[in-house]
Short mmCIF file of C-alpha atoms and ligand atoms in Angstrom, two decimals:
data_model
loop_
_atom_site.label_atom_id
_atom_site.label_comp_id
_atom_site.label_asym_id
_atom_site.label_seq_id
_atom_site.Cartn_x
_atom_site.Cartn_y
_atom_site.Cartn_z
CA MET A 204 -52.75 -142.13 -24.67
CA ASP A 205 -50.60 -141.23 -21.71
CA VAL A 206 -47.59 -143.37 -22.80
CA GLU A 207 -45.31 -142.61 -19.74
CA ALA A 208 -47.98 -143.84 -17.33
CA LEU A 209 -48.48 -147.07 -18.99
CA ALA A 210 -44.71 -147.84 -19.00
CA ARG A 211 -44.45 -146.80 -15.12
CA TRP A 212 -47.62 -149.13 -14.35
CA TYR A 213 -45.99 -152.17 -16.29
CA GLY A 214 -42.72 -151.53 -14.44
CA ARG A 215 -44.64 -152.04 -11.33
CA ASN A 216 -47.14 -154.48 -12.61
CA ALA A 217 -45.63 -156.68 -15.24
CA ARG A 218 -45.88 -160.37 -14.59
CA ASP A 219 -42.84 -162.43 -13.81
CA LEU A 220 -42.28 -164.68 -16.87
CA PRO A 221 -38.91 -166.46 -17.39
CA TRP A 222 -38.49 -164.95 -20.90
CA ARG A 223 -38.84 -161.50 -19.56
CA ARG A 224 -35.44 -162.34 -17.44
CA THR A 225 -33.23 -162.83 -21.00
CA THR A 226 -32.37 -160.62 -23.95
CA ASP A 227 -31.19 -163.92 -25.76
CA PRO A 228 -33.17 -163.67 -29.21
CA TRP A 229 -33.34 -167.31 -29.36
CA ALA A 230 -35.10 -167.77 -26.16
CA ILE A 231 -37.47 -165.01 -26.60
CA LEU A 232 -38.03 -166.06 -30.38
CA LEU A 233 -39.15 -169.47 -28.72
CA SER A 234 -41.50 -168.08 -26.36
CA GLU A 235 -43.21 -165.79 -29.09
CA VAL A 236 -43.77 -168.55 -31.36
CA LEU A 237 -45.07 -170.81 -28.31
CA LEU A 238 -47.32 -168.15 -27.08
CA GLN A 239 -49.34 -167.25 -30.16
CA GLN A 240 -51.58 -170.12 -29.38
CA THR A 241 -50.68 -171.45 -26.16
CA GLN A 242 -51.87 -170.22 -22.70
CA VAL A 243 -49.13 -168.77 -20.77
CA ALA A 244 -48.83 -171.41 -18.16
CA ARG A 245 -48.54 -174.18 -20.77
CA GLY A 246 -46.20 -171.87 -22.52
CA ILE A 247 -43.57 -171.77 -19.67
CA GLU A 248 -43.59 -175.49 -19.21
CA TYR A 249 -43.14 -175.94 -23.04
CA TRP A 250 -40.49 -172.99 -23.28
CA ARG A 251 -38.47 -174.67 -20.44
CA ARG A 252 -38.49 -178.19 -22.30
CA LEU A 253 -37.71 -176.91 -25.65
CA LEU A 254 -34.91 -174.67 -24.18
CA ASP A 255 -33.30 -177.33 -22.15
CA ARG A 256 -32.92 -179.30 -25.12
CA PHE A 257 -32.44 -176.70 -27.69
CA PRO A 258 -30.52 -173.96 -25.99
CA THR A 259 -29.41 -172.33 -29.23
CA VAL A 260 -30.64 -172.13 -32.85
CA THR A 261 -27.62 -174.41 -33.90
CA SER A 262 -28.89 -177.14 -31.43
CA MET A 263 -32.15 -177.23 -33.08
CA ALA A 264 -30.63 -177.09 -36.66
CA GLU A 265 -28.59 -180.34 -35.68
CA ALA A 266 -31.64 -182.03 -34.56
CA GLU A 267 -34.36 -184.15 -36.47
CA VAL A 268 -37.36 -182.38 -36.93
CA ASP A 269 -39.21 -185.38 -35.49
CA GLU A 270 -37.29 -184.71 -32.09
CA VAL A 271 -38.67 -180.95 -32.18
CA MET A 272 -42.21 -182.64 -32.73
CA HIS A 273 -41.64 -184.96 -30.08
CA LEU A 274 -40.97 -182.09 -27.62
CA TRP A 275 -44.06 -180.00 -29.08
CA GLN A 276 -46.42 -182.70 -28.40
CA GLY A 277 -49.31 -181.47 -26.69
CA ALA A 278 -48.69 -177.68 -27.35
CA GLY A 279 -51.00 -177.78 -30.64
CA TYR A 280 -50.58 -176.14 -33.74
CA TYR A 281 -47.80 -178.18 -34.58
CA ALA A 282 -47.10 -176.41 -37.82
CA ARG A 283 -45.24 -174.03 -35.57
CA GLY A 284 -42.68 -176.62 -34.43
CA ARG A 285 -42.13 -177.70 -37.87
CA ARG A 286 -41.39 -174.26 -39.23
CA LEU A 287 -39.34 -173.22 -36.05
CA HIS A 288 -37.09 -176.21 -37.15
CA ALA A 289 -36.77 -175.03 -40.84
CA LEU A 290 -36.03 -171.55 -39.71
CA SER A 291 -33.07 -173.06 -37.45
CA VAL A 292 -31.99 -175.06 -40.69
CA GLU A 293 -32.18 -172.10 -42.78
CA VAL A 294 -30.29 -169.72 -40.37
CA CYS A 295 -27.45 -172.46 -39.92
CA ALA A 296 -27.24 -173.31 -43.60
CA PRO A 297 -23.48 -173.62 -44.54
CA GLY A 298 -22.93 -170.70 -47.04
CA GLY A 299 -26.12 -169.23 -46.26
CA PRO A 300 -26.86 -165.47 -45.48
CA TRP A 301 -27.20 -165.74 -41.71
CA GLY A 302 -23.94 -167.95 -40.65
CA GLY A 303 -25.69 -169.37 -37.58
CA ASP A 304 -27.15 -166.33 -36.13
CA LEU A 305 -30.55 -164.87 -36.00
CA PRO A 306 -30.98 -161.31 -37.43
CA SER A 307 -29.82 -158.85 -35.29
CA PRO A 308 -28.40 -154.96 -35.96
CA SER A 309 -25.10 -156.33 -36.44
CA THR A 310 -26.02 -158.68 -39.24
CA CYS A 311 -28.79 -156.56 -40.89
CA ASP A 312 -29.81 -153.32 -41.73
CA ASP A 313 -33.64 -154.04 -41.15
CA VAL A 314 -33.88 -156.53 -38.45
CA VAL A 315 -37.73 -156.75 -38.68
CA ALA A 316 -37.69 -157.68 -42.31
CA GLY A 317 -34.69 -159.86 -41.61
CA PHE A 318 -36.94 -162.07 -39.14
CA GLN A 319 -39.76 -161.70 -41.58
CA SER A 320 -37.71 -163.44 -44.24
CA LEU A 321 -37.58 -166.43 -42.31
CA PRO A 322 -39.76 -169.59 -42.14
CA GLY A 323 -42.93 -169.25 -40.09
CA ILE A 324 -41.93 -165.56 -39.00
CA GLY A 325 -44.82 -162.88 -39.48
CA PRO A 326 -45.22 -159.39 -38.60
CA TYR A 327 -46.16 -159.81 -35.14
CA THR A 328 -43.32 -162.24 -34.11
CA ALA A 329 -40.57 -160.11 -36.01
CA ALA A 330 -41.63 -157.07 -34.42
CA ALA A 331 -41.80 -158.52 -31.04
CA VAL A 332 -38.30 -160.29 -31.17
CA ALA A 333 -36.58 -157.20 -32.68
CA SER A 334 -38.13 -154.94 -30.23
CA ILE A 335 -37.66 -157.25 -26.96
CA ALA A 336 -34.15 -158.56 -27.83
CA HIS A 337 -32.66 -155.76 -29.69
CA GLU A 338 -34.78 -152.49 -28.76
CA VAL A 339 -35.98 -152.00 -32.41
CA PRO A 340 -38.80 -149.48 -32.12
CA ALA A 341 -41.22 -151.60 -34.30
CA ALA A 342 -44.78 -151.67 -32.49
CA VAL A 343 -46.31 -155.22 -32.48
CA VAL A 344 -49.85 -155.90 -33.30
CA ASP A 345 -51.68 -158.97 -31.77
CA GLY A 346 -55.28 -159.38 -30.51
CA ASN A 347 -54.56 -157.71 -27.10
CA VAL A 348 -53.14 -154.58 -28.90
CA ARG A 349 -56.01 -154.42 -31.12
CA ARG A 350 -58.56 -154.40 -28.34
CA VAL A 351 -56.86 -151.63 -26.65
CA VAL A 352 -56.42 -149.61 -29.82
CA ALA A 353 -60.49 -150.32 -30.45
CA ARG A 354 -61.17 -149.11 -26.81
CA GLN A 355 -58.97 -146.27 -26.53
CA THR A 356 -60.44 -144.76 -29.82
CA ALA A 357 -64.09 -146.62 -29.40
CA THR A 358 -64.03 -148.01 -32.70
CA LEU A 359 -66.25 -150.86 -33.56
CA LYS A 360 -64.22 -152.63 -36.44
CA PRO A 361 -60.66 -151.15 -36.77
CA THR A 362 -58.78 -152.01 -39.86
CA ALA A 363 -55.47 -153.85 -39.58
CA GLY A 364 -54.17 -150.51 -41.10
CA ASP A 365 -55.70 -148.41 -38.37
CA VAL A 366 -54.46 -150.29 -35.60
CA THR A 367 -50.89 -150.87 -36.97
CA SER A 368 -50.49 -147.24 -37.50
CA LEU A 369 -51.94 -146.14 -34.04
CA ALA A 370 -49.71 -148.78 -32.42
CA GLN A 371 -46.62 -147.33 -34.28
CA ALA A 372 -47.45 -143.90 -33.49
CA TRP A 373 -47.67 -144.64 -29.59
CA MET A 374 -44.39 -146.66 -29.83
CA ASP A 375 -42.83 -143.53 -31.77
CA ASP A 376 -44.18 -141.64 -29.00
CA ALA A 377 -42.94 -143.76 -25.99
CA HIS A 378 -39.75 -144.05 -27.87
CA GLY A 379 -39.25 -140.22 -28.08
CA ARG A 380 -39.97 -140.17 -24.37
CA ASN A 381 -36.93 -142.53 -23.64
CA VAL A 382 -39.14 -145.67 -23.02
CA PRO A 383 -37.47 -148.80 -24.46
CA PRO A 384 -39.20 -150.34 -27.23
CA SER A 385 -39.00 -153.75 -25.36
CA VAL A 386 -40.87 -152.02 -22.33
CA TRP A 387 -43.49 -150.52 -24.71
CA ASN A 388 -44.46 -153.17 -26.55
CA GLN A 389 -44.76 -155.62 -23.48
CA ALA A 390 -46.51 -152.70 -21.73
CA VAL A 391 -49.51 -152.57 -24.35
CA MET A 392 -49.91 -156.29 -24.48
CA GLU A 393 -49.61 -156.74 -20.76
CA LEU A 394 -52.54 -154.05 -20.52
CA GLY A 395 -54.75 -156.01 -22.66
CA ALA A 396 -53.90 -159.30 -21.26
CA THR A 397 -54.56 -158.31 -17.63
CA VAL A 398 -56.62 -155.27 -17.20
CA CYS A 399 -58.40 -154.31 -20.69
CA THR A 400 -59.51 -157.83 -20.92
CA PRO A 401 -62.18 -159.01 -23.62
CA ARG A 402 -65.05 -159.60 -21.31
CA ALA A 403 -64.23 -157.92 -17.78
CA PRO A 404 -62.10 -154.68 -18.26
CA ARG A 405 -60.98 -153.02 -15.19
CA CYS A 406 -61.27 -149.53 -16.21
CA SER A 407 -60.71 -148.12 -12.53
CA ASP A 408 -57.30 -149.85 -12.04
CA CYS A 409 -56.29 -148.89 -15.80
CA PRO A 410 -53.27 -146.49 -15.92
CA VAL A 411 -54.76 -145.11 -19.61
CA GLN A 412 -58.23 -144.34 -18.44
CA GLN A 413 -58.13 -140.78 -18.96
CA GLY A 414 -58.79 -139.96 -22.61
CA CYS A 415 -60.21 -143.72 -23.19
CA LEU A 416 -63.30 -143.16 -25.52
CA ALA A 417 -64.68 -146.45 -24.47
CA ARG A 418 -64.71 -146.14 -20.84
CA ASP A 419 -67.64 -144.03 -20.31
CA HIS A 420 -69.14 -145.14 -23.92
CA ALA A 421 -72.96 -145.54 -23.64
CA SER A 422 -72.45 -149.03 -25.07
CA GLY A 423 -69.60 -149.93 -22.54
CA PRO A 424 -66.14 -150.69 -23.08
CA THR A 425 -66.78 -154.27 -23.93
CA ALA A 426 -68.76 -153.29 -27.15
CA PHE A 427 -65.36 -152.57 -28.61
CA PRO A 428 -64.29 -154.23 -30.86
CA ALA A 429 -67.16 -155.71 -32.20
CA PRO A 430 -67.03 -159.34 -31.97
CA ALA A 431 -65.41 -161.19 -35.12
CA LYS A 432 -67.98 -163.65 -36.44
CA ARG A 433 -66.70 -167.11 -36.16
CA ARG A 434 -67.32 -170.03 -38.60
CA VAL A 435 -66.83 -173.30 -37.28
CA ILE A 436 -66.71 -176.20 -40.00
CA THR A 437 -67.73 -179.71 -38.85
CA GLU A 438 -65.59 -182.46 -40.26
CA ARG A 439 -66.75 -186.11 -39.75
CA LEU A 440 -63.97 -188.65 -40.03
CA VAL A 441 -63.06 -192.06 -39.44
CA ALA A 442 -60.01 -193.32 -37.59
CA LEU A 443 -58.90 -197.15 -38.20
CA VAL A 444 -57.00 -198.18 -35.21
CA ASP A 445 -55.26 -201.61 -35.93
CA VAL A 446 -53.58 -203.07 -33.23
CA ASP A 447 -50.99 -205.85 -33.00
CA ALA A 448 -50.95 -208.97 -30.63
CA GLN A 449 -48.55 -206.60 -28.25
CA GLY A 450 -51.18 -204.13 -28.37
CA ARG A 451 -49.04 -201.66 -30.35
CA PRO A 452 -51.14 -199.61 -32.75
CA HIS A 453 -50.18 -199.27 -36.59
CA LEU A 454 -49.13 -195.86 -37.07
CA VAL A 455 -48.48 -193.53 -40.06
CA GLN A 456 -46.53 -190.40 -40.25
CA ARG A 457 -48.80 -187.44 -41.73
CA PRO A 458 -47.45 -185.75 -44.53
CA SER A 459 -45.71 -182.27 -43.63
CA GLU A 460 -48.50 -180.15 -45.52
CA ALA A 461 -51.48 -181.99 -43.75
CA ARG A 462 -53.06 -181.25 -40.52
CA PHE A 463 -50.90 -182.28 -37.66
CA GLY A 464 -48.02 -182.68 -40.49
CA GLY A 465 -44.83 -184.56 -39.23
CA LEU A 466 -47.02 -186.30 -36.47
CA TRP A 467 -47.77 -189.82 -36.05
CA GLY A 468 -51.23 -191.33 -35.94
CA PRO A 469 -53.64 -194.11 -37.07
CA ARG A 470 -55.05 -193.87 -40.47
CA TYR A 471 -58.10 -191.75 -41.24
CA LEU A 472 -60.69 -191.74 -43.95
CA ASP A 473 -63.27 -189.08 -44.66
CA ALA A 474 -66.60 -190.42 -43.38
CA ASN A 475 -68.15 -189.76 -46.87
CA ASP A 476 -65.52 -191.91 -48.76
CA ALA A 477 -66.83 -194.86 -50.35
CA ALA A 478 -63.67 -197.14 -48.99
CA VAL A 479 -65.27 -196.32 -45.24
CA VAL A 480 -67.89 -199.32 -45.69
CA ASP A 481 -65.26 -201.83 -46.93
CA GLU A 482 -62.77 -200.69 -44.19
CA CYS A 483 -64.91 -200.73 -41.29
CA GLY A 484 -66.73 -203.87 -42.12
CA ARG A 485 -63.49 -205.78 -40.96
CA ARG A 486 -63.17 -203.65 -37.75
CA THR A 487 -65.39 -203.40 -34.43
CA LYS A 488 -66.42 -199.79 -33.61
CA ALA A 489 -64.84 -198.36 -30.44
CA GLY A 490 -66.71 -195.13 -30.13
CA ASP A 491 -66.86 -191.59 -30.99
CA VAL A 492 -64.23 -188.57 -30.36
CA VAL A 493 -65.28 -185.10 -30.73
CA HIS A 494 -62.26 -182.79 -30.83
CA LEU A 495 -62.41 -179.06 -31.22
CA LEU A 496 -59.77 -176.95 -33.16
CA SER A 497 -59.90 -173.21 -33.38
CA HIS A 498 -62.18 -173.14 -36.78
CA ARG A 499 -63.06 -176.69 -36.99
CA ARG A 500 -65.10 -179.44 -34.93
CA LEU A 501 -63.65 -182.91 -35.79
CA GLU A 502 -66.32 -185.66 -35.21
CA VAL A 503 -64.36 -188.99 -35.48
CA GLU A 504 -65.77 -192.54 -35.42
CA VAL A 505 -63.06 -194.81 -34.31
CA TRP A 506 -62.88 -198.40 -35.54
CA ALA A 507 -60.66 -200.94 -34.00
CA GLY A 508 -58.84 -204.08 -36.02
CA GLN A 509 -55.97 -206.01 -36.08
CA THR A 510 -52.49 -205.98 -37.57
CA GLU A 511 -49.24 -207.81 -37.60
CA HIS A 512 -46.67 -204.92 -36.79
CA GLY A 513 -47.56 -202.02 -34.50
CA VAL A 514 -45.28 -199.43 -33.13
CA ASP A 515 -44.72 -198.04 -29.42
CA PRO A 516 -46.65 -194.64 -29.72
CA ALA A 517 -44.66 -193.55 -26.74
CA ASN A 518 -41.61 -193.14 -29.03
CA LYS A 519 -43.54 -190.90 -31.46
CA ALA A 520 -45.00 -187.31 -31.67
CA ILE A 521 -48.65 -187.78 -31.56
CA SER A 522 -51.37 -185.22 -31.45
CA THR A 523 -53.81 -184.88 -28.58
CA LEU A 524 -56.66 -185.84 -31.01
CA ASP A 525 -54.97 -189.10 -31.73
CA GLU A 526 -53.71 -189.72 -28.16
CA ARG A 527 -57.56 -189.73 -27.59
CA VAL A 528 -58.44 -191.97 -30.45
CA LEU A 529 -55.74 -194.57 -29.46
CA HIS A 530 -56.76 -194.72 -25.91
CA LEU A 531 -60.61 -195.12 -26.88
CA ALA A 532 -59.58 -198.00 -29.46
CA LYS A 533 -57.50 -199.68 -26.77
CA GLY A 534 -60.62 -200.02 -24.48
CA ALA A 535 -62.56 -201.77 -27.39
S1 SF4 B 782 -60.06 -147.58 -19.45
FE1 SF4 B 782 -61.04 -149.70 -19.79
S2 SF4 B 782 -61.38 -149.96 -21.95
FE2 SF4 B 782 -60.28 -148.02 -21.71
S3 SF4 B 782 -57.94 -149.09 -22.04
FE3 SF4 B 782 -58.41 -149.01 -19.94
S4 SF4 B 782 -59.48 -150.77 -19.28
FE4 SF4 B 782 -59.42 -150.63 -21.62
#
């Protein structure tokens, strides 16, 4: 891999993303947490929204988790918002080890390990923030990097260890040639996101096509890596939407360990639960909602009924699924 060619290419072709114009570790951390499971365009919207309200880690620590979840609404994978709030509380805990500052070379010997000790931070995010905000030469490994590694080496099923080793060897090579770690990590990810894409890699535009073993492989570059088998589990649920005379639904807050934990929504039952027959007998069926998560297909029967006291859903953090469920019940 010609690391200097890739670094030069990145200098000319990097997308202009707002978090690339800052070295503030908090702003970078926020972008990395958001981008894990959110498309870039939506990520920008949520990043701005969250940073406007929480410009520092302290400002989030001082807020209620409900407010964070309210702003996170619609971004999906809500556990991320809850864990980010827990991280801010831990960093700002009076008498705690961090004293209100995120890990940095001036506060800990091993910045990557420091980040990984915080709630919700795995190896990817720790390496990303440490390298981008502090120029720590720790290689990131995400789906884009894994694909580039698999194609450069024409490996069908690279192990996590193989990918990490090669990614770190590239980082060390680049660092030794004075390519900043922030540039190197973002260059490999950018190549995977924009040129070495899953279905239509643009090999003729690729700055590291020389020496790429997948490029002229008989199976073609898209054979690498071999697609992972995804098992999607179907869950059948019943949502009970009871509405008061003002049209406001009865909502409950989901326990933090549950799916959509911390968010509000109508009561749900497992469709196989014996209580369903009794509960639904007093309600009218409003329709069905099918909602897809990464590894789950949720089939939800929506039943509408009445209650004395509802709440205004506009003041609560609600998942996209429950917004759809409430909308369907409203029309019943
Ligand atoms: S030459 Fe093609 S397959 Fe190889 S890294 Fe570049 S874009 Fe990917």
